[in-house]
GROMACS .gro file of C-alpha atoms in nm:
model
  414
    1MET     CA    1  -3.372 -14.011   9.404
    2GLU     CA    2  -3.370 -14.175   9.748
    3TYR     CA    3  -3.604 -14.465   9.826
    4ILE     CA    4  -3.834 -14.268  10.058
    5GLU     CA    5  -3.857 -13.981   9.809
    6GLU     CA    6  -3.969 -14.226   9.544
    7LEU     CA    7  -4.254 -14.337   9.769
    8GLY     CA    8  -4.343 -13.974   9.834
    9LEU     CA    9  -4.347 -13.890   9.462
   10LYS     CA   10  -4.567 -14.192   9.386
   11ALA     CA   11  -4.811 -14.089   9.660
   12LYS     CA   12  -4.830 -13.731   9.531
   13THR     CA   13  -4.878 -13.853   9.175
   14ALA     CA   14  -5.170 -14.068   9.286
   15GLU     CA   15  -5.315 -13.797   9.508
   16PRO     CA   16  -5.519 -13.585   9.259
   17VAL     CA   17  -5.726 -13.882   9.146
   18ILE     CA   18  -5.769 -14.030   9.493
   19THR     CA   19  -5.880 -13.698   9.643
   20SER     CA   20  -6.150 -13.666   9.378
   21LEU     CA   21  -6.299 -14.018   9.395
   22LYS     CA   22  -6.672 -14.055   9.447
   23VAL     CA   23  -6.783 -14.219   9.769
   24SER     CA   24  -6.914 -14.516   9.570
   25GLU     CA   25  -6.568 -14.566   9.419
   26LYS     CA   26  -6.394 -14.545   9.754
   27ASN     CA   27  -6.639 -14.786   9.911
   28ALA     CA   28  -6.594 -15.034   9.625
   29VAL     CA   29  -6.220 -15.043   9.694
   30LEU     CA   30  -6.275 -15.086  10.067
   31ALA     CA   31  -6.526 -15.366  10.007
   32GLU     CA   32  -6.267 -15.543   9.795
   33ILE     CA   33  -6.010 -15.505  10.074
   34ALA     CA   34  -6.252 -15.652  10.330
   35LYS     CA   35  -6.331 -15.942  10.097
   36ARG     CA   36  -5.964 -16.023  10.044
   37LEU     CA   37  -5.886 -16.003  10.416
   38ARG     CA   38  -6.143 -16.276  10.477
   39ARG     CA   39  -6.042 -16.479  10.172
   40ASP     CA   40  -5.667 -16.464  10.231
   41SER     CA   41  -5.659 -16.499  10.610
   42ALA     CA   42  -5.444 -16.815  10.590
   43VAL     CA   43  -5.183 -16.631  10.383
   44LEU     CA   44  -5.178 -16.345  10.634
   45ILE     CA   45  -5.142 -16.579  10.932
   46GLU     CA   46  -4.856 -16.759  10.756
   47ALA     CA   47  -4.671 -16.430  10.706
   48ASN     CA   48  -4.747 -16.328  11.064
   49ALA     CA   49  -4.600 -16.656  11.190
   50LEU     CA   50  -4.259 -16.544  11.061
   51ASP     CA   51  -4.283 -16.229  11.271
   52ILE     CA   52  -4.398 -16.424  11.578
   53ALA     CA   53  -4.109 -16.668  11.546
   54ALA     CA   54  -3.859 -16.381  11.521
   55ALA     CA   55  -4.020 -16.204  11.819
   56GLU     CA   56  -3.996 -16.515  12.036
   57LYS     CA   57  -3.634 -16.566  11.932
   58ASN     CA   58  -3.556 -16.204  12.027
   59GLY     CA   59  -3.718 -16.240  12.370
   60MET     CA   60  -4.016 -16.012  12.314
   61SER     CA   61  -4.258 -16.004  12.610
   62LYS     CA   62  -4.582 -16.201  12.597
   63ALA     CA   63  -4.786 -15.881  12.606
   64MET     CA   64  -4.600 -15.737  12.307
   65ILE     CA   65  -4.626 -16.066  12.116
   66ASP     CA   66  -5.000 -16.046  12.177
   67ARG     CA   67  -5.002 -15.704  12.007
   68LEU     CA   68  -4.821 -15.857  11.711
   69THR     CA   69  -5.028 -16.172  11.668
   70LEU     CA   70  -5.285 -16.221  11.392
   71THR     CA   71  -5.558 -16.481  11.433
   72GLU     CA   72  -5.866 -16.567  11.230
   73ALA     CA   73  -6.073 -16.370  11.480
   74ARG     CA   74  -5.846 -16.064  11.463
   75ILE     CA   75  -5.839 -16.068  11.084
   76GLU     CA   76  -6.218 -16.090  11.086
   77GLY     CA   77  -6.214 -15.794  11.324
   78MET     CA   78  -5.997 -15.600  11.078
   79ALA     CA   79  -6.240 -15.683  10.795
   80GLU     CA   80  -6.534 -15.575  11.011
   81GLY     CA   81  -6.349 -15.251  11.081
   82VAL     CA   82  -6.326 -15.188  10.707
   83ASP     CA   83  -6.697 -15.270  10.672
   84THR     CA   84  -6.768 -15.010  10.939
   85VAL     CA   85  -6.566 -14.747  10.753
   86ILE     CA   86  -6.765 -14.823  10.438
   87ALA     CA   87  -7.087 -14.757  10.628
   88LEU     CA   88  -6.968 -14.423  10.764
   89PRO     CA   89  -7.084 -14.102  10.594
   90ASP     CA   90  -6.823 -13.953  10.362
   91PRO     CA   91  -6.710 -13.621  10.510
   92ILE     CA   92  -6.555 -13.499  10.185
   93GLY     CA   93  -6.747 -13.223  10.015
   94SER     CA   94  -6.968 -13.143  10.311
   95VAL     CA   95  -7.034 -12.773  10.364
   96ILE     CA   96  -6.925 -12.665  10.711
   97GLY     CA   97  -6.984 -12.293  10.676
   98GLY     CA   98  -7.039 -12.008  10.438
   99SER     CA   99  -7.184 -11.665  10.379
  100GLU     CA  100  -7.261 -11.404  10.117
  101LEU     CA  101  -7.058 -11.089  10.168
  102ALA     CA  102  -7.185 -10.735  10.126
  103ASN     CA  103  -6.995 -10.709   9.796
  104GLY     CA  104  -7.183 -11.009   9.655
  105LEU     CA  105  -6.903 -11.267   9.694
  106ARG     CA  106  -7.037 -11.608   9.795
  107VAL     CA  107  -6.798 -11.785  10.034
  108VAL     CA  108  -6.838 -12.157  10.104
  109LYS     CA  109  -6.624 -12.357  10.349
  110LYS     CA  110  -6.599 -12.722  10.237
  111ARG     CA  111  -6.434 -13.028  10.388
  112VAL     CA  112  -6.154 -13.172  10.172
  113PRO     CA  113  -5.882 -13.441  10.205
  114ILE     CA  114  -5.552 -13.349  10.369
  115GLY     CA  115  -5.354 -13.501  10.079
  116THR     CA  116  -5.078 -13.748  10.163
  117ILE     CA  117  -5.052 -13.881  10.518
  118GLY     CA  118  -4.757 -14.064  10.669
  119ILE     CA  119  -4.815 -14.312  10.951
  120ILE     CA  120  -4.524 -14.438  11.165
  121PHE     CA  121  -4.629 -14.716  11.401
  122GLU     CA  122  -4.515 -15.017  11.601
  123SER     CA  123  -4.602 -15.387  11.622
  124ARG     CA  124  -4.978 -15.407  11.570
  125PRO     CA  125  -5.059 -15.521  11.214
  126ASN     CA  126  -5.422 -15.417  11.250
  127VAL     CA  127  -5.303 -15.055  11.243
  128THR     CA  128  -5.187 -15.117  10.886
  129VAL     CA  129  -5.541 -15.187  10.769
  130ASP     CA  130  -5.719 -14.938  10.996
  131ALA     CA  131  -5.491 -14.654  10.886
  132ALA     CA  132  -5.511 -14.736  10.517
  133ALA     CA  133  -5.890 -14.775  10.519
  134LEU     CA  134  -5.952 -14.449  10.702
  135CYS     CA  135  -5.704 -14.250  10.496
  136PHE     CA  136  -5.850 -14.387  10.172
  137LYS     CA  137  -6.213 -14.321  10.273
  138ALA     CA  138  -6.114 -13.963  10.361
  139GLY     CA  139  -5.965 -13.924  10.012
  140ASN     CA  140  -5.598 -13.932  10.115
  141THR     CA  141  -5.303 -14.131   9.992
  142VAL     CA  142  -5.101 -14.295  10.270
  143ILE     CA  143  -4.742 -14.404  10.333
  144LEU     CA  144  -4.721 -14.662  10.612
  145ARG     CA  145  -4.403 -14.729  10.808
  146GLY     CA  146  -4.446 -15.013  11.057
  147GLY     CA  147  -4.184 -15.163  11.285
  148SER     CA  148  -3.934 -15.426  11.179
  149ASP     CA  149  -4.099 -15.678  11.413
  150ALA     CA  150  -4.414 -15.681  11.195
  151ILE     CA  151  -4.255 -15.642  10.852
  152ASN     CA  152  -4.372 -15.974  10.707
  153SER     CA  153  -4.728 -15.921  10.827
  154ASN     CA  154  -4.732 -15.565  10.693
  155LYS     CA  155  -4.592 -15.666  10.354
  156ALA     CA  156  -4.868 -15.923  10.314
  157LEU     CA  157  -5.141 -15.680  10.424
  158VAL     CA  158  -5.025 -15.394  10.202
  159LYS     CA  159  -4.978 -15.626   9.904
  160LEU     CA  160  -5.340 -15.735   9.950
  161MET     CA  161  -5.470 -15.378   9.976
  162ARG     CA  162  -5.267 -15.248   9.681
  163ALA     CA  163  -5.400 -15.531   9.464
  164ALA     CA  164  -5.755 -15.439   9.568
  165VAL     CA  165  -5.699 -15.074   9.470
  166LYS     CA  166  -5.545 -15.171   9.137
  167ASP     CA  167  -5.812 -15.426   9.047
  168CYS     CA  168  -6.078 -15.160   9.109
  169GLY     CA  169  -5.909 -14.944   8.846
  170PHE     CA  170  -5.714 -14.695   9.055
  171ASP     CA  171  -5.350 -14.620   9.131
  172GLU     CA  172  -5.217 -14.879   9.377
  173ASN     CA  173  -4.974 -14.616   9.509
  174ALA     CA  174  -5.263 -14.472   9.705
  175ILE     CA  175  -5.141 -14.717   9.971
  176GLN     CA  176  -4.768 -14.778  10.018
  177LEU     CA  177  -4.547 -14.948  10.276
  178VAL     CA  178  -4.196 -14.841  10.370
  179GLU     CA  179  -4.029 -15.181  10.347
  180ASP     CA  180  -3.690 -15.051  10.456
  181THR     CA  181  -3.732 -15.037  10.834
  182SER     CA  182  -3.392 -14.879  10.904
  183ARG     CA  183  -3.378 -14.577  11.133
  184SER     CA  184  -3.218 -14.364  10.862
  185VAL     CA  185  -3.512 -14.414  10.628
  186ALA     CA  186  -3.758 -14.340  10.910
  187ASN     CA  187  -3.572 -14.015  10.985
  188ALA     CA  188  -3.579 -13.922  10.617
  189MET     CA  189  -3.954 -13.984  10.610
  190MET     CA  190  -3.999 -13.741  10.901
  191LYS     CA  191  -3.851 -13.465  10.683
  192LEU     CA  192  -4.038 -13.538  10.362
  193ASN     CA  193  -4.221 -13.204  10.359
  194LYS     CA  194  -4.233 -13.193   9.982
  195TYR     CA  195  -4.459 -13.497   9.966
  196ILE     CA  196  -4.617 -13.571  10.306
  197ASP     CA  197  -4.874 -13.325  10.443
  198LEU     CA  198  -4.926 -13.479  10.787
  199LEU     CA  199  -4.734 -13.731  10.998
  200ILE     CA  200  -4.906 -13.947  11.261
  201PRO     CA  201  -4.695 -14.160  11.498
  202ARG     CA  202  -4.865 -14.452  11.674
  203GLY     CA  203  -4.674 -14.637  11.942
  204GLY     CA  204  -4.492 -14.598  12.270
  205GLY     CA  205  -4.350 -14.285  12.422
  206GLY     CA  206  -4.004 -14.336  12.272
  207LEU     CA  207  -4.138 -14.348  11.915
  208ILE     CA  208  -4.364 -14.049  11.965
  209ARG     CA  209  -4.087 -13.837  12.118
  210THR     CA  210  -3.850 -13.931  11.835
  211VAL     CA  211  -4.102 -13.820  11.573
  212ILE     CA  212  -4.185 -13.494  11.753
  213GLU     CA  213  -3.817 -13.407  11.800
  214ASN     CA  214  -3.709 -13.491  11.444
  215ALA     CA  215  -4.003 -13.425  11.213
  216THR     CA  216  -4.024 -13.113  11.001
  217ILE     CA  217  -4.373 -13.218  10.885
  218PRO     CA  218  -4.680 -13.126  11.094
  219VAL     CA  219  -4.736 -13.404  11.350
  220ILE     CA  220  -5.042 -13.524  11.541
  221GLN     CA  221  -4.923 -13.677  11.867
  222THR     CA  222  -5.103 -14.003  11.944
  223GLY     CA  223  -5.086 -14.316  12.145
  224GLU     CA  224  -4.882 -14.275  12.463
  225GLY     CA  225  -5.122 -14.370  12.740
  226ASN     CA  226  -5.010 -14.329  13.099
  227CYS     CA  227  -5.370 -14.367  13.215
  228HIS     CA  228  -5.511 -14.369  13.570
  229VAL     CA  229  -5.810 -14.485  13.769
  230TYR     CA  230  -5.881 -14.296  14.092
  231VAL     CA  231  -6.089 -14.485  14.349
  232ASP     CA  232  -6.268 -14.220  14.556
  233ALA     CA  233  -6.368 -14.248  14.921
  234SER     CA  234  -6.732 -14.309  14.824
  235ALA     CA  235  -6.657 -14.566  14.555
  236ASP     CA  236  -6.844 -14.894  14.534
  237ILE     CA  237  -6.553 -15.130  14.602
  238GLU     CA  238  -6.684 -15.415  14.387
  239MET     CA  239  -6.730 -15.174  14.096
  240ALA     CA  240  -6.384 -15.029  14.152
  241VAL     CA  241  -6.218 -15.371  14.152
  242ASN     CA  242  -6.401 -15.475  13.834
  243ILE     CA  243  -6.313 -15.155  13.649
  244VAL     CA  244  -5.949 -15.144  13.761
  245ASN     CA  245  -5.903 -15.511  13.674
  246ASN     CA  246  -6.058 -15.465  13.329
  247ALA     CA  247  -5.865 -15.146  13.257
  248LYS     CA  248  -5.535 -15.312  13.350
  249THR     CA  249  -5.564 -15.676  13.238
  250GLN     CA  250  -5.818 -15.702  12.954
  251ARG     CA  251  -5.540 -15.606  12.712
  252PRO     CA  252  -5.245 -15.450  12.894
  253SER     CA  253  -5.037 -15.378  12.585
  254VAL     CA  254  -5.266 -15.107  12.445
  255CYS     CA  255  -5.261 -14.733  12.508
  256ASN     CA  256  -5.599 -14.713  12.683
  257ALA     CA  257  -5.502 -14.968  12.949
  258ILE     CA  258  -5.425 -14.810  13.286
  259GLU     CA  259  -5.075 -14.788  13.429
  260ASN     CA  260  -5.162 -14.629  13.766
  261VAL     CA  261  -5.428 -14.673  14.030
  262LEU     CA  262  -5.484 -14.401  14.291
  263VAL     CA  263  -5.695 -14.487  14.592
  264HIS     CA  264  -5.842 -14.264  14.863
  265LYS     CA  265  -5.709 -14.357  15.206
  266ASP     CA  266  -6.059 -14.444  15.333
  267ALA     CA  267  -6.120 -14.691  15.048
  268ALA     CA  268  -5.767 -14.831  15.037
  269PRO     CA  269  -5.788 -15.123  15.286
  270ALA     CA  270  -6.097 -15.283  15.130
  271PHE     CA  271  -5.989 -15.211  14.772
  272PHE     CA  272  -5.636 -15.346  14.800
  273GLU     CA  273  -5.752 -15.656  14.988
  274LYS     CA  274  -5.983 -15.750  14.700
  275ILE     CA  275  -5.762 -15.647  14.407
  276SER     CA  276  -5.453 -15.821  14.545
  277ALA     CA  277  -5.650 -16.145  14.589
  278LEU     CA  278  -5.772 -16.116  14.230
  279TRP     CA  279  -5.432 -16.038  14.080
  280GLN     CA  280  -5.199 -16.250  14.298
  281ASP     CA  281  -4.933 -16.380  14.056
  282LYS     CA  282  -5.089 -16.210  13.751
  283VAL     CA  283  -5.016 -15.839  13.805
  284SER     CA  284  -4.706 -15.692  13.966
  285VAL     CA  285  -4.778 -15.389  14.185
  286ILE     CA  286  -4.528 -15.108  14.240
  287GLY     CA  287  -4.668 -14.913  14.534
  288ASP     CA  288  -4.588 -14.618  14.754
  289GLU     CA  289  -4.505 -14.664  15.122
  290ALA     CA  290  -4.872 -14.659  15.225
  291VAL     CA  291  -4.964 -14.928  14.971
  292SER     CA  292  -4.671 -15.144  15.083
  293LYS     CA  293  -4.823 -15.159  15.432
  294LEU     CA  294  -5.141 -15.315  15.291
  295ILE     CA  295  -5.014 -15.557  15.025
  296SER     CA  296  -4.691 -15.703  14.893
  297VAL     CA  297  -4.528 -15.477  14.632
  298GLU     CA  298  -4.246 -15.536  14.384
  299LYS     CA  299  -4.074 -15.216  14.497
  300ILE     CA  300  -4.151 -14.876  14.645
  301ALA     CA  301  -4.279 -14.652  14.367
  302ASP     CA  302  -4.091 -14.336  14.267
  303ASP     CA  303  -4.162 -14.062  14.014
  304ASN     CA  304  -4.013 -14.267  13.731
  305ASP     CA  305  -4.258 -14.548  13.802
  306PHE     CA  306  -4.555 -14.311  13.812
  307ALA     CA  307  -4.445 -14.171  13.475
  308THR     CA  308  -4.395 -14.511  13.306
  309GLU     CA  309  -4.624 -14.666  13.047
  310PHE     CA  310  -4.557 -15.033  13.127
  311LEU     CA  311  -4.776 -15.193  12.856
  312ASP     CA  312  -4.754 -15.510  13.063
  313TYR     CA  313  -4.902 -15.685  13.367
  314LYS     CA  314  -4.754 -15.422  13.595
  315ILE     CA  315  -4.908 -15.118  13.765
  316SER     CA  316  -4.810 -14.832  13.995
  317ALA     CA  317  -5.029 -14.766  14.299
  318LYS     CA  318  -5.061 -14.474  14.537
  319ILE     CA  319  -5.284 -14.386  14.831
  320VAL     CA  320  -5.407 -14.024  14.834
  321ASP     CA  321  -5.588 -13.804  15.086
  322SER     CA  322  -5.838 -13.638  14.852
  323VAL     CA  323  -5.977 -13.603  14.502
  324ASP     CA  324  -5.769 -13.286  14.467
  325GLU     CA  325  -5.448 -13.478  14.534
  326ALA     CA  326  -5.553 -13.739  14.277
  327ILE     CA  327  -5.623 -13.470  14.016
  328ALA     CA  328  -5.287 -13.303  14.079
  329HIS     CA  329  -5.106 -13.636  14.048
  330ILE     CA  330  -5.283 -13.722  13.722
  331ASN     CA  331  -5.218 -13.381  13.567
  332ARG     CA  332  -4.851 -13.416  13.662
  333PHE     CA  333  -4.786 -13.770  13.538
  334GLY     CA  334  -5.063 -13.836  13.285
  335THR     CA  335  -5.021 -13.815  12.909
  336LYS     CA  336  -5.360 -13.649  12.846
  337HIS     CA  337  -5.508 -13.973  12.711
  338SER     CA  338  -5.777 -14.136  12.931
  339GLU     CA  339  -5.847 -14.095  13.303
  340CYS     CA  340  -6.120 -14.231  13.531
  341ILE     CA  341  -6.278 -14.172  13.871
  342ILE     CA  342  -6.482 -14.434  14.057
  343THR     CA  343  -6.717 -14.247  14.290
  344SER     CA  344  -7.070 -14.206  14.422
  345ASP     CA  345  -7.008 -13.837  14.493
  346LEU     CA  346  -7.155 -13.620  14.215
  347ASN     CA  347  -6.950 -13.316  14.318
  348ASN     CA  348  -6.624 -13.511  14.300
  349ALA     CA  349  -6.724 -13.662  13.966
  350GLU     CA  350  -6.792 -13.318  13.820
  351LYS     CA  351  -6.473 -13.172  13.966
  352PHE     CA  352  -6.268 -13.460  13.826
  353GLN     CA  353  -6.413 -13.427  13.475
  354LYS     CA  354  -6.364 -13.049  13.475
  355MET     CA  355  -6.012 -13.037  13.618
  356VAL     CA  356  -5.838 -13.343  13.473
  357ASP     CA  357  -5.657 -13.252  13.151
  358ALA     CA  358  -5.714 -13.547  12.918
  359ALA     CA  359  -5.884 -13.631  12.590
  360ALA     CA  360  -6.126 -13.873  12.759
  361VAL     CA  361  -6.235 -13.846  13.124
  362TYR     CA  362  -6.456 -14.122  13.266
  363VAL     CA  363  -6.682 -14.159  13.566
  364ASN     CA  364  -6.743 -14.520  13.674
  365ALA     CA  365  -6.633 -14.688  13.351
  366SER     CA  366  -6.319 -14.854  13.217
  367THR     CA  367  -6.068 -14.650  13.017
  368ARG     CA  368  -6.062 -14.937  12.766
  369PHE     CA  369  -6.357 -14.773  12.590
  370THR     CA  370  -6.137 -14.494  12.449
  371ASP     CA  371  -6.146 -14.633  12.100
  372GLY     CA  372  -6.277 -14.508  11.769
  373PHE     CA  373  -6.494 -14.815  11.712
  374GLU     CA  374  -6.642 -14.797  12.063
  375PHE     CA  375  -6.713 -14.425  12.020
  376GLY     CA  376  -6.900 -14.490  11.694
  377LEU     CA  377  -6.630 -14.347  11.468
  378GLY     CA  378  -6.546 -14.676  11.295
  379ALA     CA  379  -6.183 -14.787  11.282
  380GLU     CA  380  -5.954 -14.517  11.420
  381ILE     CA  381  -5.625 -14.375  11.297
  382GLY     CA  382  -5.512 -14.322  11.656
  383ILE     CA  383  -5.595 -14.140  11.976
  384SER     CA  384  -5.470 -13.785  11.978
  385THR     CA  385  -5.334 -13.661  12.310
  386GLN     CA  386  -5.286 -13.306  12.188
  387LYS     CA  387  -5.536 -13.022  12.155
  388LEU     CA  388  -5.499 -12.874  11.808
  389HIS     CA  389  -5.683 -13.005  11.501
  390ALA     CA  390  -5.787 -13.336  11.662
  391ARG     CA  391  -5.825 -13.473  12.014
  392GLY     CA  392  -5.915 -13.821  12.137
  393PRO     CA  393  -6.008 -14.106  11.898
  394MET     CA  394  -5.948 -13.987  11.543
  395GLY     CA  395  -6.194 -14.101  11.281
  396LEU     CA  396  -6.260 -13.985  10.927
  397GLU     CA  397  -6.321 -13.619  11.003
  398ALA     CA  398  -5.981 -13.588  11.173
  399LEU     CA  399  -5.819 -13.688  10.842
  400THR     CA  400  -5.967 -13.396  10.655
  401THR     CA  401  -5.911 -13.023  10.634
  402TYR     CA  402  -6.116 -12.757  10.459
  403LYS     CA  403  -6.089 -12.500  10.186
  404TYR     CA  404  -6.278 -12.180  10.109
  405LEU     CA  405  -6.454 -12.169   9.772
  406ILE     CA  406  -6.532 -11.813   9.662
  407ASN     CA  407  -6.759 -11.727   9.370
  408GLY     CA  408  -6.811 -11.379   9.233
  409ASN     CA  409  -6.923 -11.190   8.927
  410GLY     CA  410  -6.635 -10.957   8.862
  411GLN     CA  411  -6.564 -10.810   9.206
  412ILE     CA  412  -6.228 -10.640   9.258
  413ARG     CA  413  -6.083 -10.498   9.577
  414GLY     CA  414  -6.046 -10.125   9.592
   0.00000   0.00000   0.00000
């Protein structure tokens, strides 16, 4: 049996018990994981240092190294994320519908775990804990496949979580890590229909496209965030500058950071004067011809630039004539993640929210809020940019399905 099949078999073997755990049992395991994250933070940082050293040697960008880095504060944040999941209501077993038929059959629709979930992700070690905690609370077993750049961090984190599961009396194979980070093993995982019920990729556009094109397992598309802010003619310029700056620079390497700013021609002179003074040597602007007449740009933007998720201190900029032009541009180049309008015009705000095709559409607020924790869902498994089963930040409920339970007293169909 191949390596990845062995992991799949172990997950399926553990699945019946994990799917039937009481909420108190699941929460006890999660509490143990949170405790060990806090207790063993030095061990985790030591393992992470190996990944950081390798990343620096390989010339990884500062923004991507930031995604990879574990600190005491970030580990505490991971533990707090687990605490939040513990506090969330358990969706499993909840009745979401039902009826009594004319023939006397009683039909109940109940929420149940999906089964075994595979997660393929890049760089960020916090995803390892977030994904495992959410999958476990929703009664699923999980197979995690992180990138080679975070392998030491992920090994340490998964070792900690497996020990917590085992010491609480349950099968440690509820949580597994694919330690072979070769492409061939990843491709084999994408075709593990016999064992994995759902595959969730988290990362850049290249990873997501690879999974969608190669997987034979159902996939939820997440993560790619070519997000925009449109500064309308009536926008408060100070507000616009603050929001655009936050959405671009607060953490540029994440999917809800913006990659494009669109500005109405009437607001453009004042906006670009203020934002260029704020950014100066910090953010590189790739602008269209109209933008280049107002500020210094790295190059004249083309369609490839408008379609690029930079994940860095770089942004595309365009001046538009109307809210309709902004909407058309966003629907053409956006990835259906998070989009924003800065405006004082109620009609334009309503039009933007109705016509922009995205999971999260903001008026006068930073796109950085598209996050499971910020939305009150606890730690998130990812942000779905598709429309079926789940959309936007995916919390516990998105990791469940349902079954029909039918009770009768001898009915047969004639």
